PDB file of C-alpha atoms in Angstrom:
ATOM      1  CA  MET A  12      28.514 -17.293   1.667  1.00 36.00           C
ATOM      2  CA  LEU A  13      30.897 -18.488  -0.492  1.00 40.00           C
ATOM      3  CA  PHE A  14      30.949 -20.994  -3.186  1.00 36.00           C
ATOM      4  CA  LYS A  15      33.004 -23.463  -2.172  1.00 38.00           C
ATOM      5  CA  ALA A  16      33.175 -25.086  -5.746  1.00 42.00           C
ATOM      6  CA  LYS A  17      34.573 -23.928  -9.300  1.00 35.00           C
ATOM      7  CA  LYS A  18      31.659 -25.650 -10.701  1.00 39.00           C
ATOM      8  CA  THR A  19      29.453 -23.704  -8.461  1.00 36.00           C
ATOM      9  CA  ILE A  20      30.993 -20.341 -10.045  1.00 38.00           C
ATOM     10  CA  ILE A  21      30.953 -21.546 -13.869  1.00 37.00           C
ATOM     11  CA  LEU A  22      26.977 -22.646 -13.075  1.00 44.00           C
ATOM     12  CA  LEU A  23      25.835 -19.458 -11.502  1.00 44.00           C
ATOM     13  CA  ILE A  24      27.364 -17.448 -13.979  1.00 41.00           C
ATOM     14  CA  SER A  25      25.774 -19.014 -16.770  1.00 47.00           C
ATOM     15  CA  LEU A  26      22.515 -19.084 -15.438  1.00 48.00           C
ATOM     16  CA  VAL A  27      23.030 -15.746 -14.836  1.00 47.00           C
ATOM     17  CA  PHE A  28      24.205 -14.957 -18.893  1.00 46.00           C
ATOM     18  CA  TYR A  29      21.001 -17.004 -20.107  1.00 47.00           C
ATOM     19  CA  LEU A  30      18.389 -15.088 -18.303  1.00 45.00           C
ATOM     20  CA  THR A  31      19.666 -11.831 -19.039  1.00 47.00           C
ATOM     21  CA  SER A  32      19.606 -12.973 -22.467  1.00 46.00           C
ATOM     22  CA  GLN A  33      15.215 -13.153 -22.442  1.00 46.00           C
ATOM     23  CA  ALA A  34      13.245 -10.500 -23.404  1.00 51.00           C
ATOM     24  CA  GLN A  35      10.614 -12.310 -21.406  1.00 57.00           C
ATOM     25  CA  TYR A  36      11.209 -15.097 -18.913  1.00 62.00           C
ATOM     26  CA  TYR A  37       9.239 -16.548 -16.339  1.00 72.00           C
ATOM     27  CA  ALA A  38      11.277 -18.904 -14.381  1.00 82.00           C
ATOM     28  CA  ASP A  39      10.478 -22.734 -14.859  1.00 91.00           C
ATOM     29  CA  LYS A  40       8.704 -23.868 -11.306  1.00 92.00           C
ATOM     30  CA  ASN A  41      11.019 -27.271 -11.199  1.00 91.00           C
ATOM     31  CA  TYR A  42      13.937 -25.051 -10.303  1.00 95.00           C
ATOM     32  CA  TYR A  43      12.742 -22.359  -8.697  1.00 96.00           C
ATOM     33  CA  LEU A  44       9.899 -24.052  -7.208  1.00 97.00           C
ATOM     34  CA  ILE A  45       7.372 -21.315  -7.527  1.00 96.00           C
ATOM     35  CA  ASP A  46       4.808 -19.617 -10.364  1.00 91.00           C
ATOM     36  CA  SER A  47       4.947 -16.497 -12.347  1.00 89.00           C
ATOM     37  CA  LEU A  48       8.253 -15.368 -11.147  1.00 92.00           C
ATOM     38  CA  ASN A  49       9.933 -12.695 -13.751  1.00 91.00           C
ATOM     39  CA  LEU A  50      13.514 -12.967 -13.554  1.00 89.00           C
ATOM     40  CA  ASN A  51      13.449  -9.877 -16.349  1.00 90.00           C
ATOM     41  CA  ASN A  52      12.212  -7.375 -13.127  1.00 89.00           C
ATOM     42  CA  VAL A  53      14.488  -8.475 -10.280  1.00 94.00           C
ATOM     43  CA  ILE A  54      17.476  -6.839 -10.246  1.00 96.00           C
ATOM     44  CA  ASN A  55      20.999  -8.304 -10.220  1.00 96.00           C
ATOM     45  CA  SER A  56      22.276  -8.417  -6.385  1.00 96.00           C
ATOM     46  CA  GLU A  57      18.411 -10.047  -5.986  1.00 97.00           C
ATOM     47  CA  LYS A  58      19.022 -12.799  -8.576  1.00 96.00           C
ATOM     48  CA  GLU A  59      22.291 -13.700  -7.385  1.00 97.00           C
ATOM     49  CA  LEU A  60      20.482 -14.055  -3.829  1.00 97.00           C
ATOM     50  CA  ILE A  61      18.237 -16.321  -5.268  1.00 97.00           C
ATOM     51  CA  HIS A  62      20.436 -18.593  -7.264  1.00 96.00           C
ATOM     52  CA  LYS A  63      22.743 -19.001  -4.192  1.00 97.00           C
ATOM     53  CA  SER A  64      20.201 -20.595  -2.026  1.00 98.00           C
ATOM     54  CA  LEU A  65      18.418 -22.288  -5.363  1.00 97.00           C
ATOM     55  CA  LEU A  66      22.005 -24.192  -5.293  1.00 97.00           C
ATOM     56  CA  LYS A  67      22.231 -25.308  -2.079  1.00 98.00           C
ATOM     57  CA  TYR A  68      18.841 -26.334  -1.602  1.00 98.00           C
ATOM     58  CA  HIS A  69      18.846 -28.030  -4.897  1.00 97.00           C
ATOM     59  CA  LYS A  70      22.682 -30.165  -3.823  1.00 97.00           C
ATOM     60  CA  SER A  71      21.965 -30.666  -0.045  1.00 97.00           C
ATOM     61  CA  LYS A  72      20.626 -33.324   0.531  1.00 96.00           C
ATOM     62  CA  SER A  73      19.621 -32.748   3.971  1.00 97.00           C
ATOM     63  CA  GLN A  74      15.976 -32.165   4.333  1.00 98.00           C
ATOM     64  CA  GLU A  75      16.670 -29.003   7.059  1.00 98.00           C
ATOM     65  CA  PHE A  76      19.300 -27.541   4.846  1.00 98.00           C
ATOM     66  CA  LYS A  77      17.575 -27.205   2.037  1.00 98.00           C
ATOM     67  CA  LEU A  78      14.812 -25.585   3.688  1.00 98.00           C
ATOM     68  CA  ASP A  79      17.154 -23.424   5.630  1.00 98.00           C
ATOM     69  CA  ALA A  80      18.636 -22.580   2.082  1.00 98.00           C
ATOM     70  CA  ILE A  81      14.979 -21.268   1.052  1.00 98.00           C
ATOM     71  CA  ASN A  82      14.509 -19.412   4.778  1.00 98.00           C
ATOM     72  CA  SER A  83      18.015 -17.918   3.619  1.00 97.00           C
ATOM     73  CA  LEU A  84      16.662 -16.450   0.273  1.00 98.00           C
ATOM     74  CA  ILE A  85      13.141 -15.431   2.692  1.00 98.00           C
ATOM     75  CA  GLU A  86      14.793 -12.821   5.171  1.00 96.00           C
ATOM     76  CA  ASN A  87      17.513 -11.126   2.848  1.00 97.00           C
ATOM     77  CA  SER A  88      15.213 -11.163  -0.105  1.00 97.00           C
ATOM     78  CA  TRP A  89      13.673  -7.049  -0.102  1.00 95.00           C
ATOM     79  CA  ASP A  90      11.744  -8.021  -3.020  1.00 97.00           C
ATOM     80  CA  ASP A  91       7.797  -8.052  -2.369  1.00 96.00           C
ATOM     81  CA  SER A  92       7.754  -9.935  -5.262  1.00 94.00           C
ATOM     82  CA  VAL A  93       9.996 -12.522  -4.215  1.00 97.00           C
ATOM     83  CA  TRP A  94      10.737 -13.217  -0.986  1.00 98.00           C
ATOM     84  CA  PRO A  95       5.964 -13.466  -0.376  1.00 98.00           C
ATOM     85  CA  LYS A  96       5.779 -15.964  -2.643  1.00 97.00           C
ATOM     86  CA  TYR A  97       9.149 -18.095  -1.740  1.00 98.00           C
ATOM     87  CA  ASN A  98       7.564 -17.750   2.341  1.00 98.00           C
ATOM     88  CA  GLN A  99       3.657 -18.919   0.654  1.00 98.00           C
ATOM     89  CA  TRP A 100       6.218 -21.687  -0.761  1.00 98.00           C
ATOM     90  CA  MET A 101       7.359 -22.465   2.637  1.00 98.00           C
ATOM     91  CA  PHE A 102       4.006 -22.465   4.633  1.00 98.00           C
ATOM     92  CA  ASN A 103       2.876 -25.124   2.012  1.00 98.00           C
ATOM     93  CA  PHE A 104       5.992 -27.050   2.344  1.00 98.00           C
ATOM     94  CA  THR A 105       6.448 -27.715   5.995  1.00 98.00           C
ATOM     95  CA  GLU A 106       1.990 -27.367   6.480  1.00 97.00           C
ATOM     96  CA  GLN A 107       2.071 -30.279   4.159  1.00 97.00           C
ATOM     97  CA  GLU A 108       4.895 -32.369   5.741  1.00 97.00           C
ATOM     98  CA  LEU A 109       3.184 -31.519   9.279  1.00 96.00           C
ATOM     99  CA  GLU A 110      -0.547 -32.161   8.170  1.00 92.00           C
ATOM    100  CA  ASN A 111      -0.619 -35.639  10.531  1.00 90.00           C
ATOM    101  CA  LYS A 112       0.423 -33.516  13.118  1.00 91.00           C
ATOM    102  CA  PHE A 113      -2.665 -30.786  13.363  1.00 90.00           C
ATOM    103  CA  PRO A 114      -3.352 -29.844  15.985  1.00 89.00           C
ATOM    104  CA  ILE A 115      -0.509 -29.043  18.010  1.00 90.00           C
ATOM    105  CA  SER A 116      -0.757 -28.640  21.281  1.00 85.00           C
ATOM    106  CA  ASN A 117       1.972 -29.319  22.576  1.00 85.00           C
ATOM    107  CA  LYS A 118       6.062 -30.979  21.810  1.00 85.00           C
ATOM    108  CA  GLU A 119       5.332 -34.494  23.134  1.00 84.00           C
ATOM    109  CA  ASN A 120       4.360 -35.835  20.004  1.00 85.00           C
ATOM    110  CA  LEU A 121       6.598 -33.886  17.868  1.00 94.00           C
ATOM    111  CA  ASN A 122       9.849 -35.999  16.690  1.00 95.00           C
ATOM    112  CA  LYS A 123      13.120 -33.846  16.455  1.00 96.00           C
ATOM    113  CA  LYS A 124      12.209 -33.463  12.615  1.00 96.00           C
ATOM    114  CA  ASP A 125       8.186 -31.991  13.404  1.00 97.00           C
ATOM    115  CA  LYS A 126      10.084 -29.791  16.085  1.00 97.00           C
ATOM    116  CA  MET A 127      12.186 -28.630  12.799  1.00 97.00           C
ATOM    117  CA  LEU A 128       9.575 -27.951  10.599  1.00 98.00           C
ATOM    118  CA  LEU A 129       7.402 -26.956  12.948  1.00 97.00           C
ATOM    119  CA  LYS A 130      10.221 -23.925  13.217  1.00 98.00           C
ATOM    120  CA  PHE A 131      10.135 -23.035  10.042  1.00 98.00           C
ATOM    121  CA  TYR A 132       6.474 -23.371   9.771  1.00 98.00           C
ATOM    122  CA  SER A 133       6.248 -20.802  12.503  1.00 98.00           C
ATOM    123  CA  LYS A 134       8.654 -18.858  10.283  1.00 98.00           C
ATOM    124  CA  ALA A 135       5.817 -18.470   7.628  1.00 98.00           C
ATOM    125  CA  VAL A 136       3.533 -17.340  10.011  1.00 98.00           C
ATOM    126  CA  ASN A 137       4.890 -14.719  11.498  1.00 98.00           C
ATOM    127  CA  ASN A 138       6.005 -13.126   8.021  1.00 98.00           C
ATOM    128  CA  PHE A 139       2.310 -13.320   6.679  1.00 98.00           C
ATOM    129  CA  GLY A 140       2.193 -10.915   9.791  1.00 98.00           C
ATOM    130  CA  TYR A 141       5.005  -8.599   8.851  1.00 97.00           C
ATOM    131  CA  ILE A 142       2.971  -8.699   5.713  1.00 97.00           C
ATOM    132  CA  LEU A 143      -0.446  -7.911   6.919  1.00 98.00           C
ATOM    133  CA  ASN A 144       1.413  -4.947   9.335  1.00 96.00           C
ATOM    134  CA  ASN A 145       2.582  -3.183   6.422  1.00 95.00           C
ATOM    135  CA  GLU A 146      -0.702  -3.301   5.105  1.00 97.00           C
ATOM    136  CA  GLY A 147      -2.172  -1.568   7.972  1.00 96.00           C
ATOM    137  CA  LYS A 148      -4.347  -4.837   8.665  1.00 97.00           C
ATOM    138  CA  MET A 149      -3.096  -4.667  12.439  1.00 96.00           C
ATOM    139  CA  SER A 150      -6.469  -6.962  13.843  1.00 96.00           C
ATOM    140  CA  LYS A 151      -5.484  -9.433  11.630  1.00 97.00           C
ATOM    141  CA  ALA A 152      -0.944  -9.441  11.745  1.00 98.00           C
ATOM    142  CA  LEU A 153      -1.258  -9.798  15.472  1.00 98.00           C
ATOM    143  CA  LYS A 154      -3.385 -13.098  14.899  1.00 98.00           C
ATOM    144  CA  TYR A 155      -0.423 -13.977  12.625  1.00 98.00           C
ATOM    145  CA  TYR A 156       1.954 -13.116  15.460  1.00 98.00           C
ATOM    146  CA  TYR A 157       0.229 -14.942  18.052  1.00 98.00           C
ATOM    147  CA  LYS A 158       0.089 -17.980  16.236  1.00 98.00           C
ATOM    148  CA  SER A 159       3.907 -18.180  15.253  1.00 98.00           C
ATOM    149  CA  LEU A 160       4.516 -17.605  19.025  1.00 98.00           C
ATOM    150  CA  ASN A 161       2.464 -20.447  20.032  1.00 97.00           C
ATOM    151  CA  PHE A 162       4.445 -23.402  17.566  1.00 97.00           C
ATOM    152  CA  ARG A 163       8.088 -21.294  19.031  1.00 97.00           C
ATOM    153  CA  GLU A 164       6.507 -21.606  23.039  1.00 96.00           C
ATOM    154  CA  ILE A 165       6.228 -25.201  22.048  1.00 96.00           C
ATOM    155  CA  ILE A 166       9.123 -26.145  21.146  1.00 96.00           C
ATOM    156  CA  ASN A 167      10.777 -23.533  22.746  1.00 95.00           C
ATOM    157  CA  ASP A 168      12.507 -21.235  19.677  1.00 96.00           C
ATOM    158  CA  SER A 169      14.595 -19.184  22.013  1.00 95.00           C
ATOM    159  CA  LEU A 170      15.708 -16.756  18.958  1.00 93.00           C
ATOM    160  CA  GLY A 171      11.565 -17.439  17.708  1.00 96.00           C
ATOM    161  CA  LEU A 172      10.451 -16.299  20.776  1.00 97.00           C
ATOM    162  CA  ALA A 173      11.434 -12.933  20.899  1.00 95.00           C
ATOM    163  CA  GLU A 174      11.086 -12.047  17.693  1.00 95.00           C
ATOM    164  CA  SER A 175       7.370 -12.988  17.918  1.00 97.00           C
ATOM    165  CA  TYR A 176       6.973 -11.183  21.572  1.00 97.00           C
ATOM    166  CA  ASN A 177       9.006  -7.805  19.886  1.00 95.00           C
ATOM    167  CA  ASN A 178       6.205  -7.959  16.394  1.00 96.00           C
ATOM    168  CA  ILE A 179       3.090  -8.363  18.664  1.00 98.00           C
ATOM    169  CA  GLY A 180       4.720  -6.075  21.732  1.00 97.00           C
ATOM    170  CA  ASN A 181       5.021  -2.954  18.190  1.00 95.00           C
ATOM    171  CA  ILE A 182       1.411  -4.206  17.125  1.00 97.00           C
ATOM    172  CA  TYR A 183       0.553  -2.807  20.620  1.00 97.00           C
ATOM    173  CA  ALA A 184       2.150   0.480  20.784  1.00 95.00           C
ATOM    174  CA  THR A 185       0.408   1.427  17.095  1.00 94.00           C
ATOM    175  CA  GLN A 186      -2.814   0.662  18.835  1.00 95.00           C
ATOM    176  CA  ASP A 187      -1.665   3.336  21.746  1.00 94.00           C
ATOM    177  CA  ASP A 188      -1.949  -0.070  23.908  1.00 96.00           C
ATOM    178  CA  LEU A 189       1.239   1.301  26.166  1.00 95.00           C
ATOM    179  CA  GLU A 190       1.400  -1.738  28.143  1.00 96.00           C
ATOM    180  CA  ASN A 191       0.993  -5.010  26.653  1.00 97.00           C
ATOM    181  CA  ALA A 192       3.605  -2.885  24.362  1.00 96.00           C
ATOM    182  CA  LEU A 193       5.927  -2.845  27.512  1.00 96.00           C
ATOM    183  CA  LYS A 194       4.835  -6.254  28.792  1.00 97.00           C
ATOM    184  CA  TYR A 195       5.869  -7.884  25.034  1.00 97.00           C
ATOM    185  CA  THR A 196       8.819  -5.738  24.371  1.00 96.00           C
ATOM    186  CA  GLU A 197      10.422  -6.911  28.265  1.00 96.00           C
ATOM    187  CA  LYS A 198       9.842 -10.882  27.844  1.00 96.00           C
ATOM    188  CA  SER A 199      11.754  -9.814  23.834  1.00 96.00           C
ATOM    189  CA  ILE A 200      14.748  -7.739  26.257  1.00 94.00           C
ATOM    190  CA  LYS A 201      14.459 -10.730  28.569  1.00 94.00           C
ATOM    191  CA  VAL A 202      14.652 -13.602  26.087  1.00 95.00           C
ATOM    192  CA  SER A 203      17.087 -12.430  24.476  1.00 91.00           C
ATOM    193  CA  ARG A 204      19.577 -11.270  27.404  1.00 90.00           C
ATOM    194  CA  LEU A 205      19.639 -14.810  27.887  1.00 91.00           C
ATOM    195  CA  ILE A 206      21.044 -16.498  24.864  1.00 89.00           C
ATOM    196  CA  GLY A 207      23.456 -13.624  24.531  1.00 85.00           C
ATOM    197  CA  SER A 208      21.900 -12.783  21.170  1.00 83.00           C
ATOM    198  CA  LYS A 209      23.386  -9.313  19.798  1.00 78.00           C
ATOM    199  CA  GLU A 210      21.159  -8.135  17.677  1.00 76.00           C
ATOM    200  CA  HIS A 211      19.066  -6.874  20.117  1.00 86.00           C
ATOM    201  CA  SER A 212      20.090  -2.796  20.008  1.00 89.00           C
ATOM    202  CA  THR A 213      16.730  -2.055  17.940  1.00 90.00           C
ATOM    203  CA  ILE A 214      14.113  -3.526  20.415  1.00 92.00           C
ATOM    204  CA  LEU A 215      16.263  -1.793  22.671  1.00 93.00           C
ATOM    205  CA  ASN A 216      15.618   1.560  21.178  1.00 93.00           C
ATOM    206  CA  ASN A 217      11.809   0.268  20.953  1.00 92.00           C
ATOM    207  CA  LEU A 218      11.442  -0.235  24.875  1.00 93.00           C
ATOM    208  CA  GLY A 219      13.080   2.805  25.688  1.00 93.00           C
ATOM    209  CA  ASN A 220      10.489   4.556  23.566  1.00 93.00           C
ATOM    210  CA  LEU A 221       8.178   3.081  24.261  1.00 94.00           C
ATOM    211  CA  TYR A 222       9.264   4.165  28.404  1.00 93.00           C
ATOM    212  CA  SER A 223      10.030   7.538  27.080  1.00 93.00           C
ATOM    213  CA  SER A 224       6.145   7.507  25.998  1.00 92.00           C
ATOM    214  CA  LYS A 225       5.814   6.906  29.952  1.00 91.00           C
ATOM    215  CA  GLY A 226       7.218   9.530  31.095  1.00 93.00           C
ATOM    216  CA  ASP A 227      10.497   7.889  32.447  1.00 95.00           C
ATOM    217  CA  ASN A 228      12.718   9.258  30.672  1.00 94.00           C
ATOM    218  CA  GLU A 229      15.610   7.701  33.383  1.00 95.00           C
ATOM    219  CA  LYS A 230      14.892   4.467  32.541  1.00 95.00           C
ATOM    220  CA  ALA A 231      15.122   5.243  28.669  1.00 93.00           C
ATOM    221  CA  MET A 232      18.243   6.591  29.375  1.00 95.00           C
ATOM    222  CA  SER A 233      19.302   3.286  30.113  1.00 95.00           C
ATOM    223  CA  LEU A 234      17.776   1.219  27.871  1.00 94.00           C
ATOM    224  CA  TYR A 235      19.723   3.828  25.133  1.00 94.00           C
ATOM    225  CA  GLN A 236      22.518   3.155  26.511  1.00 95.00           C
ATOM    226  CA  GLU A 237      22.718  -0.144  26.881  1.00 92.00           C
ATOM    227  CA  SER A 238      21.510  -0.151  22.843  1.00 92.00           C
ATOM    228  CA  LEU A 239      24.265   1.728  22.086  1.00 93.00           C
ATOM    229  CA  GLU A 240      27.415   0.048  23.682  1.00 93.00           C
ATOM    230  CA  LEU A 241      26.137  -2.646  21.740  1.00 91.00           C
ATOM    231  CA  ASN A 242      26.207  -1.172  19.034  1.00 91.00           C
ATOM    232  CA  LYS A 243      29.751   0.094  19.338  1.00 93.00           C
ATOM    233  CA  SER A 244      30.662  -4.113  19.991  1.00 91.00           C
ATOM    234  CA  LEU A 245      29.951  -4.984  16.736  1.00 90.00           C
ATOM    235  CA  ASN A 246      30.948  -1.683  15.183  1.00 92.00           C
ATOM    236  CA  ASN A 247      27.584  -0.763  13.507  1.00 91.00           C
ATOM    237  CA  ALA A 248      27.831   2.967  12.423  1.00 94.00           C
ATOM    238  CA  VAL A 249      23.453   3.224  11.881  1.00 92.00           C
ATOM    239  CA  GLY A 250      22.677   1.468  15.216  1.00 90.00           C
ATOM    240  CA  ILE A 251      24.780   3.700  16.885  1.00 93.00           C
ATOM    241  CA  ALA A 252      23.674   7.161  15.349  1.00 94.00           C
ATOM    242  CA  ASN A 253      20.137   5.196  15.613  1.00 91.00           C
ATOM    243  CA  SER A 254      21.542   4.885  19.545  1.00 92.00           C
ATOM    244  CA  LEU A 255      22.522   8.800  19.582  1.00 94.00           C
ATOM    245  CA  ARG A 256      19.862  10.461  17.924  1.00 94.00           C
ATOM    246  CA  MET A 257      17.513   8.407  21.028  1.00 92.00           C
ATOM    247  CA  ILE A 258      20.001   9.776  23.249  1.00 94.00           C
ATOM    248  CA  ALA A 259      20.336  13.476  22.551  1.00 95.00           C
ATOM    249  CA  ARG A 260      16.129  13.060  22.007  1.00 90.00           C
ATOM    250  CA  ILE A 261      15.699  12.617  25.298  1.00 90.00           C
TER     251      ILE A 261
END
């Protein structure tokens, strides 16, 4: 994300200088939105991401742009002391905004703003599933993935659907439920192809692994080859290496 104003750059530099000069500095909730964020424990690249996202948040007049700024922070942060807190903020904020709409069973009573809020709400719910998955709590993770999937189906969020199907498929694969793993991973690939997504090489590899486990190496090889060609088109060196590794294994 490029800075477009000299004043913004100066403000960012001033903020970084101030933060690094403090022995123990807990971020001001009025600006950072969340509690107990100790920036002394955050590496510089994460600080830069936080500041870029928050500058966009506070400068934006559109609620959608504001939420998109926080979502960008959540998706691009790898610090477990940072992004889960912002994910909780996203969940709390969107849930409160949608309070009068729950329970949501269809899109008939949703206006454009409601659908936008539900899109970000479902992202936060999906991320709760991701957190639980990493903690080894597969059954609970699956419940959150299904909850997120339900909302994404209501608003026809194609990218979100592809993500949810893949996440659910991964859980079933971990549980050795090959039938359901194939069912949902196939759905993920189908949606990705329909919308022309270029970022699904990992899903192709996942599906190839499932067919390989099933003993269908011909189908697995076809999926790995598709993943390889996709990664070549994107000049994704890491992705190319992963696809070649899968092909070599077959």
